Amino acid sequence: GNSVTQMEGPVTLSEEAFLTINCTYTATGYPSLFWYVQYPGEGLQLLLKATKADDKGSNKGFEATYRKETTSFHLEKGSVQVSDSAVYFCARSLGANSKLTFGKGITLSVRP
Amino acid sequence: EAGVAQSPRYKIIEKRQSVAFWCNPISGHATLYWYQQILGQGPKLLIQFQNNGVVDDSQLPKDRFSAERLKGVDSTLKIQPAKLEDSAVYLCASSLEGAQFFGPGTRLTVL
């Protein structure tokens, strides 16, 4: 079926550490892929997106590359900050105005 | 540009009671979505509107949930009667083309 799988959490890192959060998807066709972030006490915010294979989305130092051959969209950041502590959701959609299918989300905590 | 507005932010009710949530999407966004986010899970679509028409309500428990978007702008989601398992955050989102923008959500607790 169509789904999004994220690595199990939570993840705790020290400030300035390298971050990778894995995400894989299954889908027929060519989905668009997204990362959303939910900071404590706030709503879901779009972090970055990619709409076709080999596209790289980037924002706030975060990057993710749409890998069709491995059906993955892993999120990376070279040096995390305490302010990056949040819940991160990977999601996919099958069209411009299609519903989003989300992964379970992963909680990231960054220690000073 | 104002974001997606939702109210109330929090609601506590007893099981078998009724509750309604309101959403005002970003101006000009034709597509509106209601998602349910149970604690520890990602949001799941309940219903999608295109203007005032329903595009997808396949995951909406229609025996107790209903939603409308009569004038193609604001939308309300109702639960009647509520069950314990309806405790969740109800998220409204809107889109014009591409990415969806979410409101702050309504946290519902059913006792």
PDB file of C-alpha atoms in Angstrom:
ATOM      1  CA  GLY A   1       0.000   0.000   0.000  1.00  0.00           C
ATOM      2  CA  ASN A   2       0.911   3.638   0.097  1.00  0.00           C
ATOM      3  CA  SER A   3       2.702   4.633   3.270  1.00  0.00           C
ATOM      4  CA  VAL A   4       5.518   6.586   4.847  1.00  0.00           C
ATOM      5  CA  THR A   5       7.936   5.007   7.319  1.00  0.00           C
ATOM      6  CA  GLN A   6      10.168   6.973   9.645  1.00  0.00           C
ATOM      7  CA  MET A   7      12.943   5.700  11.856  1.00  0.00           C
ATOM      8  CA  GLU A   8      12.059   5.041  15.488  1.00  0.00           C
ATOM      9  CA  GLY A   9      12.714   7.756  17.995  1.00  0.00           C
ATOM     10  CA  PRO A  10      13.248   9.720  20.083  1.00  0.00           C
ATOM     11  CA  VAL A  11      16.604  11.128  19.066  1.00  0.00           C
ATOM     12  CA  THR A  12      18.806  13.081  21.474  1.00  0.00           C
ATOM     13  CA  LEU A  13      21.873  14.925  20.207  1.00  0.00           C
ATOM     14  CA  SER A  14      24.359  17.429  21.509  1.00  0.00           C
ATOM     15  CA  GLU A  15      24.482  20.880  19.964  1.00  0.00           C
ATOM     16  CA  GLU A  16      26.503  21.023  16.712  1.00  0.00           C
ATOM     17  CA  ALA A  17      26.119  17.279  16.089  1.00  0.00           C
ATOM     18  CA  PHE A  18      25.208  15.907  12.666  1.00  0.00           C
ATOM     19  CA  LEU A  19      21.587  14.886  12.211  1.00  0.00           C
ATOM     20  CA  THR A  20      20.056  12.248   9.961  1.00  0.00           C
ATOM     21  CA  ILE A  21      16.389  11.259  10.197  1.00  0.00           C
ATOM     22  CA  ASN A  22      15.453   8.425   7.867  1.00  0.00           C
ATOM     23  CA  CYS A  23      12.258   8.342   5.840  1.00  0.00           C
ATOM     24  CA  THR A  24      11.155   5.854   3.204  1.00  0.00           C
ATOM     25  CA  TYR A  25       7.944   5.762   1.231  1.00  0.00           C
ATOM     26  CA  THR A  26       5.873   3.458  -0.877  1.00  0.00           C
ATOM     27  CA  ALA A  27       3.675   4.841  -3.616  1.00  0.00           C
ATOM     28  CA  THR A  28       2.424   4.178  -7.074  1.00  0.00           C
ATOM     29  CA  GLY A  29       3.332   6.920  -9.481  1.00  0.00           C
ATOM     30  CA  TYR A  30       5.505   9.887  -8.625  1.00  0.00           C
ATOM     31  CA  PRO A  31       4.706  11.403  -5.236  1.00  0.00           C
ATOM     32  CA  SER A  32       5.797  14.746  -3.878  1.00  0.00           C
ATOM     33  CA  LEU A  33       7.715  14.487  -0.612  1.00  0.00           C
ATOM     34  CA  PHE A  34       7.724  16.800   2.384  1.00  0.00           C
ATOM     35  CA  TRP A  35       9.219  17.332   5.799  1.00  0.00           C
ATOM     36  CA  TYR A  36       7.046  19.126   8.350  1.00  0.00           C
ATOM     37  CA  VAL A  37       8.206  20.297  11.778  1.00  0.00           C
ATOM     38  CA  GLN A  38       6.177  20.841  14.927  1.00  0.00           C
ATOM     39  CA  TYR A  39       7.877  22.999  17.548  1.00  0.00           C
ATOM     40  CA  PRO A  40       6.651  22.697  21.168  1.00  0.00           C
ATOM     41  CA  GLY A  41       3.237  24.309  21.531  1.00  0.00           C
ATOM     42  CA  GLU A  42       2.977  25.215  17.854  1.00  0.00           C
ATOM     43  CA  GLY A  43       1.287  23.860  14.742  1.00  0.00           C
ATOM     44  CA  LEU A  44       2.774  21.914  11.860  1.00  0.00           C
ATOM     45  CA  GLN A  45       5.048  23.970   9.627  1.00  0.00           C
ATOM     46  CA  LEU A  46       6.398  23.030   6.224  1.00  0.00           C
ATOM     47  CA  LEU A  47      10.174  22.659   6.495  1.00  0.00           C
ATOM     48  CA  LEU A  48      11.062  21.601   2.947  1.00  0.00           C
ATOM     49  CA  LYS A  49       9.751  19.707  -0.043  1.00  0.00           C
ATOM     50  CA  ALA A  50      10.783  17.975  -3.273  1.00  0.00           C
ATOM     51  CA  THR A  51       8.491  17.229  -6.163  1.00  0.00           C
ATOM     52  CA  LYS A  52      10.541  14.965  -8.439  1.00  0.00           C
ATOM     53  CA  ALA A  53      13.395  12.499  -8.361  1.00  0.00           C
ATOM     54  CA  ASP A  54      16.835  13.890  -7.489  1.00  0.00           C
ATOM     55  CA  ASP A  55      15.339  17.187  -6.311  1.00  0.00           C
ATOM     56  CA  LYS A  56      16.919  18.519  -3.117  1.00  0.00           C
ATOM     57  CA  GLY A  57      14.773  20.487  -0.708  1.00  0.00           C
ATOM     58  CA  SER A  58      16.541  22.786   1.747  1.00  0.00           C
ATOM     59  CA  ASN A  59      15.610  25.257   4.463  1.00  0.00           C
ATOM     60  CA  LYS A  60      17.152  26.521   7.725  1.00  0.00           C
ATOM     61  CA  GLY A  61      20.235  24.359   7.190  1.00  0.00           C
ATOM     62  CA  PHE A  62      18.172  21.197   6.708  1.00  0.00           C
ATOM     63  CA  GLU A  63      18.358  19.223   3.457  1.00  0.00           C
ATOM     64  CA  ALA A  64      16.623  16.196   1.982  1.00  0.00           C
ATOM     65  CA  THR A  65      17.102  14.595  -1.427  1.00  0.00           C
ATOM     66  CA  TYR A  66      14.341  12.724  -3.279  1.00  0.00           C
ATOM     67  CA  ARG A  67      15.870   9.311  -4.053  1.00  0.00           C
ATOM     68  CA  LYS A  68      13.598   7.314  -6.317  1.00  0.00           C
ATOM     69  CA  GLU A  69      15.953   4.325  -6.540  1.00  0.00           C
ATOM     70  CA  THR A  70      15.867   3.825  -2.770  1.00  0.00           C
ATOM     71  CA  THR A  71      12.389   5.397  -2.252  1.00  0.00           C
ATOM     72  CA  SER A  72      13.858   7.588   0.467  1.00  0.00           C
ATOM     73  CA  PHE A  73      13.786  11.223   1.580  1.00  0.00           C
ATOM     74  CA  HIS A  74      16.179  11.362   4.532  1.00  0.00           C
ATOM     75  CA  LEU A  75      16.468  14.633   6.447  1.00  0.00           C
ATOM     76  CA  GLU A  76      19.966  15.913   7.294  1.00  0.00           C
ATOM     77  CA  LYS A  77      21.520  18.854   9.047  1.00  0.00           C
ATOM     78  CA  GLY A  78      25.222  19.372   9.508  1.00  0.00           C
ATOM     79  CA  SER A  79      25.117  21.111  12.881  1.00  0.00           C
ATOM     80  CA  VAL A  80      21.976  21.052  15.015  1.00  0.00           C
ATOM     81  CA  GLN A  81      21.012  23.758  17.493  1.00  0.00           C
ATOM     82  CA  VAL A  82      18.968  23.634  20.668  1.00  0.00           C
ATOM     83  CA  SER A  83      16.248  25.525  18.796  1.00  0.00           C
ATOM     84  CA  ASP A  84      15.875  22.570  16.399  1.00  0.00           C
ATOM     85  CA  SER A  85      14.281  20.534  19.188  1.00  0.00           C
ATOM     86  CA  ALA A  86      10.881  19.559  17.777  1.00  0.00           C
ATOM     87  CA  VAL A  87       8.876  16.727  16.245  1.00  0.00           C
ATOM     88  CA  TYR A  88       9.678  16.019  12.585  1.00  0.00           C
ATOM     89  CA  PHE A  89       7.195  14.419  10.188  1.00  0.00           C
ATOM     90  CA  CYS A  90       7.912  13.009   6.759  1.00  0.00           C
ATOM     91  CA  ALA A  91       4.952  13.058   4.358  1.00  0.00           C
ATOM     92  CA  ARG A  92       4.047  12.358   0.772  1.00  0.00           C
ATOM     93  CA  SER A  93       1.248  13.337  -1.587  1.00  0.00           C
ATOM     94  CA  LEU A  94       0.262  12.053  -4.997  1.00  0.00           C
ATOM     95  CA  GLY A  95      -0.693  15.369  -6.544  1.00  0.00           C
ATOM     96  CA  ALA A  96      -0.755  19.138  -6.119  1.00  0.00           C
ATOM     97  CA  ASN A  97      -3.956  19.165  -4.076  1.00  0.00           C
ATOM     98  CA  SER A  98      -3.946  15.594  -2.809  1.00  0.00           C
ATOM     99  CA  LYS A  99      -4.007  14.543   0.806  1.00  0.00           C
ATOM    100  CA  LEU A 100      -0.792  14.133   2.754  1.00  0.00           C
ATOM    101  CA  THR A 101       0.145  10.734   4.146  1.00  0.00           C
ATOM    102  CA  PHE A 102       2.377  11.211   7.172  1.00  0.00           C
ATOM    103  CA  GLY A 103       4.898   9.067   8.975  1.00  0.00           C
ATOM    104  CA  LYS A 104       4.592   8.661  12.742  1.00  0.00           C
ATOM    105  CA  GLY A 105       6.945  11.531  13.474  1.00  0.00           C
ATOM    106  CA  ILE A 106      10.148  11.565  15.476  1.00  0.00           C
ATOM    107  CA  THR A 107      11.035  13.722  18.455  1.00  0.00           C
ATOM    108  CA  LEU A 108      14.421  15.419  18.318  1.00  0.00           C
ATOM    109  CA  SER A 109      15.951  16.846  21.488  1.00  0.00           C
ATOM    110  CA  VAL A 110      19.159  18.855  21.246  1.00  0.00           C
ATOM    111  CA  ARG A 111      21.212  19.368  24.409  1.00  0.00           C
ATOM    112  CA  PRO A 112      23.322  22.492  24.921  1.00  0.00           C
TER     113      PRO A 112
ATOM    114  CA  GLU B   1      -0.677  37.017   5.052  1.00  0.00           C
ATOM    115  CA  ALA B   2      -2.853  35.544   7.787  1.00  0.00           C
ATOM    116  CA  GLY B   3      -2.506  31.822   8.360  1.00  0.00           C
ATOM    117  CA  VAL B   4      -5.119  29.150   8.885  1.00  0.00           C
ATOM    118  CA  ALA B   5      -7.284  29.980  11.897  1.00  0.00           C
ATOM    119  CA  GLN B   6      -8.959  27.401  14.099  1.00  0.00           C
ATOM    120  CA  SER B   7     -11.138  27.555  17.179  1.00  0.00           C
ATOM    121  CA  PRO B   8     -11.421  26.580  19.880  1.00  0.00           C
ATOM    122  CA  ARG B   9      -7.833  25.681  20.737  1.00  0.00           C
ATOM    123  CA  TYR B  10      -8.861  23.289  23.484  1.00  0.00           C
ATOM    124  CA  LYS B  11     -12.063  21.435  24.296  1.00  0.00           C
ATOM    125  CA  ILE B  12     -12.920  18.968  27.044  1.00  0.00           C
ATOM    126  CA  ILE B  13     -16.207  17.063  26.847  1.00  0.00           C
ATOM    127  CA  GLU B  14     -17.718  13.901  28.222  1.00  0.00           C
ATOM    128  CA  LYS B  15     -18.381  10.878  26.046  1.00  0.00           C
ATOM    129  CA  ARG B  16     -21.672  10.943  24.150  1.00  0.00           C
ATOM    130  CA  GLN B  17     -21.633  14.762  24.067  1.00  0.00           C
ATOM    131  CA  SER B  18     -21.375  16.752  20.837  1.00  0.00           C
ATOM    132  CA  VAL B  19     -18.617  19.106  19.765  1.00  0.00           C
ATOM    133  CA  ALA B  20     -17.891  21.356  16.791  1.00  0.00           C
ATOM    134  CA  PHE B  21     -14.659  22.806  15.459  1.00  0.00           C
ATOM    135  CA  TRP B  22     -14.268  25.781  13.157  1.00  0.00           C
ATOM    136  CA  CYS B  23     -11.635  26.538  10.519  1.00  0.00           C
ATOM    137  CA  ASN B  24     -10.934  29.613   8.410  1.00  0.00           C
ATOM    138  CA  PRO B  25      -8.397  28.824   5.671  1.00  0.00           C
ATOM    139  CA  ILE B  26      -5.870  31.139   4.065  1.00  0.00           C
ATOM    140  CA  SER B  27      -7.666  33.621   1.807  1.00  0.00           C
ATOM    141  CA  GLY B  28      -8.018  32.313  -1.723  1.00  0.00           C
ATOM    142  CA  HIS B  29      -7.140  28.705  -0.904  1.00  0.00           C
ATOM    143  CA  ALA B  30      -9.672  26.512  -2.646  1.00  0.00           C
ATOM    144  CA  THR B  31      -8.702  23.227  -0.998  1.00  0.00           C
ATOM    145  CA  LEU B  32      -9.359  22.588   2.685  1.00  0.00           C
ATOM    146  CA  TYR B  33      -8.470  19.512   4.709  1.00  0.00           C
ATOM    147  CA  TRP B  34      -9.359  18.190   8.160  1.00  0.00           C
ATOM    148  CA  TYR B  35      -6.857  15.815   9.751  1.00  0.00           C
ATOM    149  CA  GLN B  36      -6.995  13.882  13.024  1.00  0.00           C
ATOM    150  CA  GLN B  37      -3.733  13.519  14.965  1.00  0.00           C
ATOM    151  CA  ILE B  38      -3.798  10.987  17.760  1.00  0.00           C
ATOM    152  CA  LEU B  39      -1.008  11.289  20.323  1.00  0.00           C
ATOM    153  CA  GLY B  40       2.201   9.681  19.077  1.00  0.00           C
ATOM    154  CA  GLN B  41       1.023   9.364  15.477  1.00  0.00           C
ATOM    155  CA  GLY B  42       1.124  11.412  12.313  1.00  0.00           C
ATOM    156  CA  PRO B  43      -1.988  13.264  11.151  1.00  0.00           C
ATOM    157  CA  LYS B  44      -4.550  11.261   9.162  1.00  0.00           C
ATOM    158  CA  LEU B  45      -6.954  12.796   6.674  1.00  0.00           C
ATOM    159  CA  LEU B  46     -10.616  12.865   7.660  1.00  0.00           C
ATOM    160  CA  ILE B  47     -12.068  14.895   4.812  1.00  0.00           C
ATOM    161  CA  GLN B  48     -10.951  17.084   1.914  1.00  0.00           C
ATOM    162  CA  PHE B  49     -12.954  19.866   0.257  1.00  0.00           C
ATOM    163  CA  GLN B  50     -12.396  21.565  -3.078  1.00  0.00           C
ATOM    164  CA  ASN B  51     -14.318  24.833  -2.766  1.00  0.00           C
ATOM    165  CA  ASN B  52     -17.628  23.649  -1.258  1.00  0.00           C
ATOM    166  CA  GLY B  53     -17.495  20.113  -2.664  1.00  0.00           C
ATOM    167  CA  VAL B  54     -16.191  16.982  -0.951  1.00  0.00           C
ATOM    168  CA  VAL B  55     -13.199  15.413  -2.715  1.00  0.00           C
ATOM    169  CA  ASP B  56     -12.360  12.638  -0.264  1.00  0.00           C
ATOM    170  CA  ASP B  57     -14.229  11.567   2.858  1.00  0.00           C
ATOM    171  CA  SER B  58     -13.337   7.887   2.702  1.00  0.00           C
ATOM    172  CA  GLN B  59     -11.727   7.918   6.183  1.00  0.00           C
ATOM    173  CA  LEU B  60     -14.436   9.960   7.895  1.00  0.00           C
ATOM    174  CA  PRO B  61     -16.482   7.923  10.428  1.00  0.00           C
ATOM    175  CA  LYS B  62     -19.769   9.106   8.991  1.00  0.00           C
ATOM    176  CA  ASP B  63     -21.898   7.598  11.747  1.00  0.00           C
ATOM    177  CA  ARG B  64     -20.607  10.258  14.130  1.00  0.00           C
ATOM    178  CA  PHE B  65     -18.502  12.777  12.204  1.00  0.00           C
ATOM    179  CA  SER B  66     -19.774  15.381   9.757  1.00  0.00           C
ATOM    180  CA  ALA B  67     -18.218  18.377   8.061  1.00  0.00           C
ATOM    181  CA  GLU B  68     -19.369  21.165   5.821  1.00  0.00           C
ATOM    182  CA  ARG B  69     -17.964  24.080   3.858  1.00  0.00           C
ATOM    183  CA  LEU B  70     -21.149  25.683   2.648  1.00  0.00           C
ATOM    184  CA  LYS B  71     -19.772  28.842   1.043  1.00  0.00           C
ATOM    185  CA  GLY B  72     -16.424  27.412   0.028  1.00  0.00           C
ATOM    186  CA  VAL B  73     -14.505  29.360   2.674  1.00  0.00           C
ATOM    187  CA  ASP B  74     -14.957  28.502   6.385  1.00  0.00           C
ATOM    188  CA  SER B  75     -15.537  24.941   7.455  1.00  0.00           C
ATOM    189  CA  THR B  76     -16.934  23.195  10.527  1.00  0.00           C
ATOM    190  CA  LEU B  77     -16.261  19.665  11.717  1.00  0.00           C
ATOM    191  CA  LYS B  78     -18.725  18.072  14.123  1.00  0.00           C
ATOM    192  CA  ILE B  79     -18.631  14.963  16.258  1.00  0.00           C
ATOM    193  CA  GLN B  80     -21.910  13.630  17.592  1.00  0.00           C
ATOM    194  CA  PRO B  81     -21.778  11.668  19.848  1.00  0.00           C
ATOM    195  CA  ALA B  82     -18.133  11.677  20.926  1.00  0.00           C
ATOM    196  CA  LYS B  83     -16.291   8.562  22.038  1.00  0.00           C
ATOM    197  CA  LEU B  84     -13.196   8.237  24.208  1.00  0.00           C
ATOM    198  CA  GLU B  85     -11.095   7.293  21.170  1.00  0.00           C
ATOM    199  CA  ASP B  86     -11.906  10.632  19.526  1.00  0.00           C
ATOM    200  CA  SER B  87      -9.445  12.323  21.894  1.00  0.00           C
ATOM    201  CA  ALA B  88      -6.922  13.860  19.509  1.00  0.00           C
ATOM    202  CA  VAL B  89      -5.771  17.094  17.903  1.00  0.00           C
ATOM    203  CA  TYR B  90      -7.924  18.119  14.955  1.00  0.00           C
ATOM    204  CA  LEU B  91      -5.937  19.974  12.339  1.00  0.00           C
ATOM    205  CA  CYS B  92      -7.240  22.086   9.510  1.00  0.00           C
ATOM    206  CA  ALA B  93      -5.062  22.806   6.497  1.00  0.00           C
ATOM    207  CA  SER B  94      -5.493  24.655   3.231  1.00  0.00           C
ATOM    208  CA  SER B  95      -3.661  24.743  -0.080  1.00  0.00           C
ATOM    209  CA  LEU B  96      -3.817  26.573  -3.371  1.00  0.00           C
ATOM    210  CA  GLU B  97      -1.311  24.572  -5.364  1.00  0.00           C
ATOM    211  CA  GLY B  98       1.228  22.238  -3.806  1.00  0.00           C
ATOM    212  CA  ALA B  99       2.126  22.563  -0.126  1.00  0.00           C
ATOM    213  CA  GLN B 100      -0.458  22.517   2.617  1.00  0.00           C
ATOM    214  CA  PHE B 101      -0.477  25.079   5.422  1.00  0.00           C
ATOM    215  CA  PHE B 102      -1.773  24.015   8.806  1.00  0.00           C
ATOM    216  CA  GLY B 103      -3.646  25.787  11.543  1.00  0.00           C
ATOM    217  CA  PRO B 104      -2.712  25.457  15.234  1.00  0.00           C
ATOM    218  CA  GLY B 105      -5.231  22.670  15.788  1.00  0.00           C
ATOM    219  CA  THR B 106      -7.940  21.978  18.346  1.00  0.00           C
ATOM    220  CA  ARG B 107      -7.002  19.605  21.142  1.00  0.00           C
ATOM    221  CA  LEU B 108     -10.052  17.530  22.077  1.00  0.00           C
ATOM    222  CA  THR B 109     -10.189  15.511  25.280  1.00  0.00           C
ATOM    223  CA  VAL B 110     -13.131  13.141  25.727  1.00  0.00           C
ATOM    224  CA  LEU B 111     -13.646  11.972  29.320  1.00  0.00           C
TER     225      LEU B 111
END
